């Protein structure tokens, strides 16, 4: 193993920042990160072993105990559930004779769930050793079970199992007007940094990840920071359930995204760039590296780009299964090879980001748009959109609709129009912007897609009448509790309290006081959490409470208080020990019951 | 001219680069806290020092003081919410004050009294957590750990040893020991280390000293955590 670690460390140039990449390699080779590997890495990198273990135990795709030779995880986004992932999961578990979360006794396979894998329009989906298995069916599950049992190496599995499709249903301004490689840089060269930045200002472009910070201002602030080294980071960690547009953009428009990053580097004076790619998109890694190579060959990356006398290159770093890394400062921590715990702010990344260097972090779509604006101008972009939301937004639409996929709309479009386009009927509610966004019901379809009204980082999920709203809320609430980084008290404890409290009500053990308690916990999460994850974690509970209060009420018992556990069952052990089963050895669940 | 921020109507001077907490401490203004400790790198995780700065909630231990800030520290709303946050810390672990060696010297307990916490409010989690008694002189009672990371920072920044780290995610966040076996007995911690003494709760204790000072004569038995005298039965009022 020591040789393997030595080679792995060498491949990562001995940089502690690339620890995640080394740990991914160890995980792949050994099926887990053995204690010896931690020791060797600690010695060779000069990092305390505790810090390495902390990274292993933080990321979902790394494990400190052995996993199966075939590690299969099912995406458990609500859209996967609606497409029947639970039944397929049970079928595979039966065929392979394994228990969820437990490695099979022969060490062959482990089976579990994971958060949304970004294949919502072609679910139910799973990952096998990190590779995507979209659009699962009973036939495919049977085939997969057979391949696993015969121990067929992944490379020899039939290609159709891994076929990911890109469904662009409605292209708009950006998707219909791609630029040629080098075109935006040429514009920068001809007009100068100040003029391009001015165009960006005119365009009104704001961050497409959801937060909506003005892009021109962010670049300007970073450029004004003192210090010799600046960094450009592209956030491709789209983990918000229901979002998959960056996956499609990186498949079909990656060259333009890289051009946007390079344009940013030229303007702010950066030499180093990163694309932080979510671990679930491992299958995009090699194709993206190929595009980087071809850009280097064309002189669009590397030293003295296009003979313009500036140097810039882009490195791709993979995540390892942590939603929180989509938060920009957590992403930077992860880029540095640490657990993805959001930083305290100020200082902001534009002042002190990667390795304390001034850093611009933007979403994939923001860089895509910036490159186009560099070529076509700010007015071209600002002609679309409305108010303080200019330009277009690319949406990932999934759930109950005839044509799930990618849609590009000018901001200001009404929900009703979007729903008509994607083919919906009998809509009950729509989740705009993912679980952290907004739940609207069918009376709100005149509301508009915009930063001022309904903001979205890209996710839009449709639910028909007949869907169980509380089940959806429960899925989202469990998601946040699972993905909380655990740094701050309100989110670490509060997200779990919220989950338990909601489960209690849904399972029929709640009373009126329990609903009030839900809002109390929600208040603490929203106001005191360290970052956006905790601050929005209670949105699903609250939004559903505002719109569908009768659903909560229908689950409540008509009593003042009910314990969250079964009192009589809890006495079972005591009864056995005392060898009693007389009426006095039993307890009624509530006083009301006792008097019946 | 000295620069000032305003905390609850009182002008508090500060120097450039100081946090609100530092300015408040220098002026003798108490802001409840657990993960903060003077002289340590700010952490901002327990959230007990949440204050309203010009209307916005910020953690006083991380937020830079700036001229013209109006800070609300001691309001009904903040005290009530801090009490809830403290209750969260109690229910996620296994805290039994009456039988705890640290009782009376415990900052978690003292903050809870200061905030007039009289029950757990939330359902208890009862997490199964181990005890590490492998070290001859120092004990880790994980049941009482609130993952404030003070021991991590003490060992790393003051002792230069990196004995501790915080591992895991979400509810699985926990303290780990940087030794090959993961046990404290195999680490190079010593009783002279700052890390052996910094714990605000009874999670890291020096063995054999638990009751040298009797209950009733301990730090927070004599005065409240904000430095004020105990006011009779006042703490039992709502």
mmCIF file of N, CA and C in Angstrom, chain A residues 173-174 176-180 183-184 187 191 199 256 368-381:
data_model
loop_
_atom_site.group_PDB
_atom_site.id
_atom_site.type_symbol
_atom_site.label_atom_id
_atom_site.label_comp_id
_atom_site.label_asym_id
_atom_site.label_seq_id
_atom_site.Cartn_x
_atom_site.Cartn_y
_atom_site.Cartn_z
ATOM 1 N N UNK A 173 -31.788 32.687 -25.747
ATOM 2 C CA UNK A 173 -30.708 33.604 -26.122
ATOM 3 C C UNK A 173 -29.318 32.952 -26.042
ATOM 4 N N UNK A 174 -29.010 32.336 -24.913
ATOM 5 C CA UNK A 174 -27.662 31.794 -24.721
ATOM 6 C C UNK A 174 -27.458 30.491 -25.484
ATOM 7 N N UNK A 176 -28.982 29.329 -28.019
ATOM 8 C CA UNK A 176 -29.083 29.436 -29.479
ATOM 9 C C UNK A 176 -27.924 30.215 -30.092
ATOM 10 N N UNK A 177 -27.161 30.895 -29.263
ATOM 11 C CA UNK A 177 -26.079 31.742 -29.794
ATOM 12 C C UNK A 177 -24.729 31.416 -29.183
ATOM 13 N N UNK A 178 -24.268 30.191 -29.369
ATOM 14 C CA UNK A 178 -22.958 29.848 -28.804
ATOM 15 C C UNK A 178 -21.863 30.661 -29.492
ATOM 16 N N UNK A 179 -20.775 30.876 -28.780
ATOM 17 C CA UNK A 179 -19.660 31.614 -29.388
ATOM 18 C C UNK A 179 -18.601 30.622 -29.856
ATOM 19 N N UNK A 180 -17.741 31.053 -30.742
ATOM 20 C CA UNK A 180 -16.646 30.195 -31.202
ATOM 21 C C UNK A 180 -15.492 30.314 -30.215
ATOM 22 N N UNK A 183 -13.406 33.677 -29.236
ATOM 23 C CA UNK A 183 -14.111 34.893 -29.664
ATOM 24 C C UNK A 183 -14.222 35.944 -28.555
ATOM 25 N N UNK A 184 -14.514 35.500 -27.335
ATOM 26 C CA UNK A 184 -14.655 36.452 -26.225
ATOM 27 C C UNK A 184 -13.293 37.045 -25.868
ATOM 28 N N UNK A 187 -12.478 39.722 -28.259
ATOM 29 C CA UNK A 187 -13.205 40.950 -27.924
ATOM 30 C C UNK A 187 -12.497 41.694 -26.801
ATOM 31 N N UNK A 191 -11.139 45.397 -27.255
ATOM 32 C CA UNK A 191 -11.805 46.514 -26.569
ATOM 33 C C UNK A 191 -11.191 46.866 -25.219
ATOM 34 N N UNK A 199 -19.498 46.328 -20.405
ATOM 35 C CA UNK A 199 -20.564 45.556 -21.075
ATOM 36 C C UNK A 199 -21.256 44.624 -20.081
ATOM 37 N N UNK A 256 -17.343 27.125 -24.011
ATOM 38 C CA UNK A 256 -17.754 28.511 -23.745
ATOM 39 C C UNK A 256 -17.661 28.843 -22.251
ATOM 40 N N UNK A 368 -20.841 31.026 -18.650
ATOM 41 C CA UNK A 368 -21.370 30.840 -20.000
ATOM 42 C C UNK A 368 -21.933 32.158 -20.522
ATOM 43 N N UNK A 369 -22.743 32.819 -19.677
ATOM 44 C CA UNK A 369 -23.373 34.088 -20.071
ATOM 45 C C UNK A 369 -22.326 35.184 -20.231
ATOM 46 N N UNK A 370 -21.345 35.221 -19.330
ATOM 47 C CA UNK A 370 -20.323 36.272 -19.396
ATOM 48 C C UNK A 370 -19.555 36.200 -20.710
ATOM 49 N N UNK A 371 -19.250 34.976 -21.158
ATOM 50 C CA UNK A 371 -18.524 34.830 -22.428
ATOM 51 C C UNK A 371 -19.362 35.364 -23.582
ATOM 52 N N UNK A 372 -20.656 35.041 -23.565
ATOM 53 C CA UNK A 372 -21.539 35.514 -24.643
ATOM 54 C C UNK A 372 -21.661 37.033 -24.612
ATOM 55 N N UNK A 373 -21.769 37.592 -23.413
ATOM 56 C CA UNK A 373 -21.875 39.049 -23.276
ATOM 57 C C UNK A 373 -20.600 39.722 -23.782
ATOM 58 N N UNK A 374 -19.458 39.079 -23.514
ATOM 59 C CA UNK A 374 -18.189 39.603 -24.019
ATOM 60 C C UNK A 374 -18.206 39.748 -25.536
ATOM 61 N N UNK A 375 -18.902 38.830 -26.207
ATOM 62 C CA UNK A 375 -18.934 38.842 -27.674
ATOM 63 C C UNK A 375 -20.079 39.698 -28.204
ATOM 64 N N UNK A 376 -21.291 39.476 -27.684
ATOM 65 C CA UNK A 376 -22.479 40.129 -28.247
ATOM 66 C C UNK A 376 -22.837 41.447 -27.565
ATOM 67 N N UNK A 377 -22.234 41.709 -26.406
ATOM 68 C CA UNK A 377 -22.474 42.984 -25.736
ATOM 69 C C UNK A 377 -23.537 42.913 -24.653
ATOM 70 N N UNK A 378 -23.497 43.886 -23.755
ATOM 71 C CA UNK A 378 -24.402 43.919 -22.612
ATOM 72 C C UNK A 378 -25.840 44.201 -23.011
ATOM 73 N N UNK A 379 -26.037 45.065 -24.005
ATOM 74 C CA UNK A 379 -27.396 45.442 -24.410
ATOM 75 C C UNK A 379 -28.128 44.239 -25.003
ATOM 76 N N UNK A 380 -27.375 43.431 -25.726
ATOM 77 C CA UNK A 380 -27.946 42.207 -26.325
ATOM 78 C C UNK A 380 -28.578 41.338 -25.240
ATOM 79 N N UNK A 381 -27.879 41.203 -24.137
ATOM 80 C CA UNK A 381 -28.354 40.338 -23.057
ATOM 81 C C UNK A 381 -29.486 41.011 -22.291
#
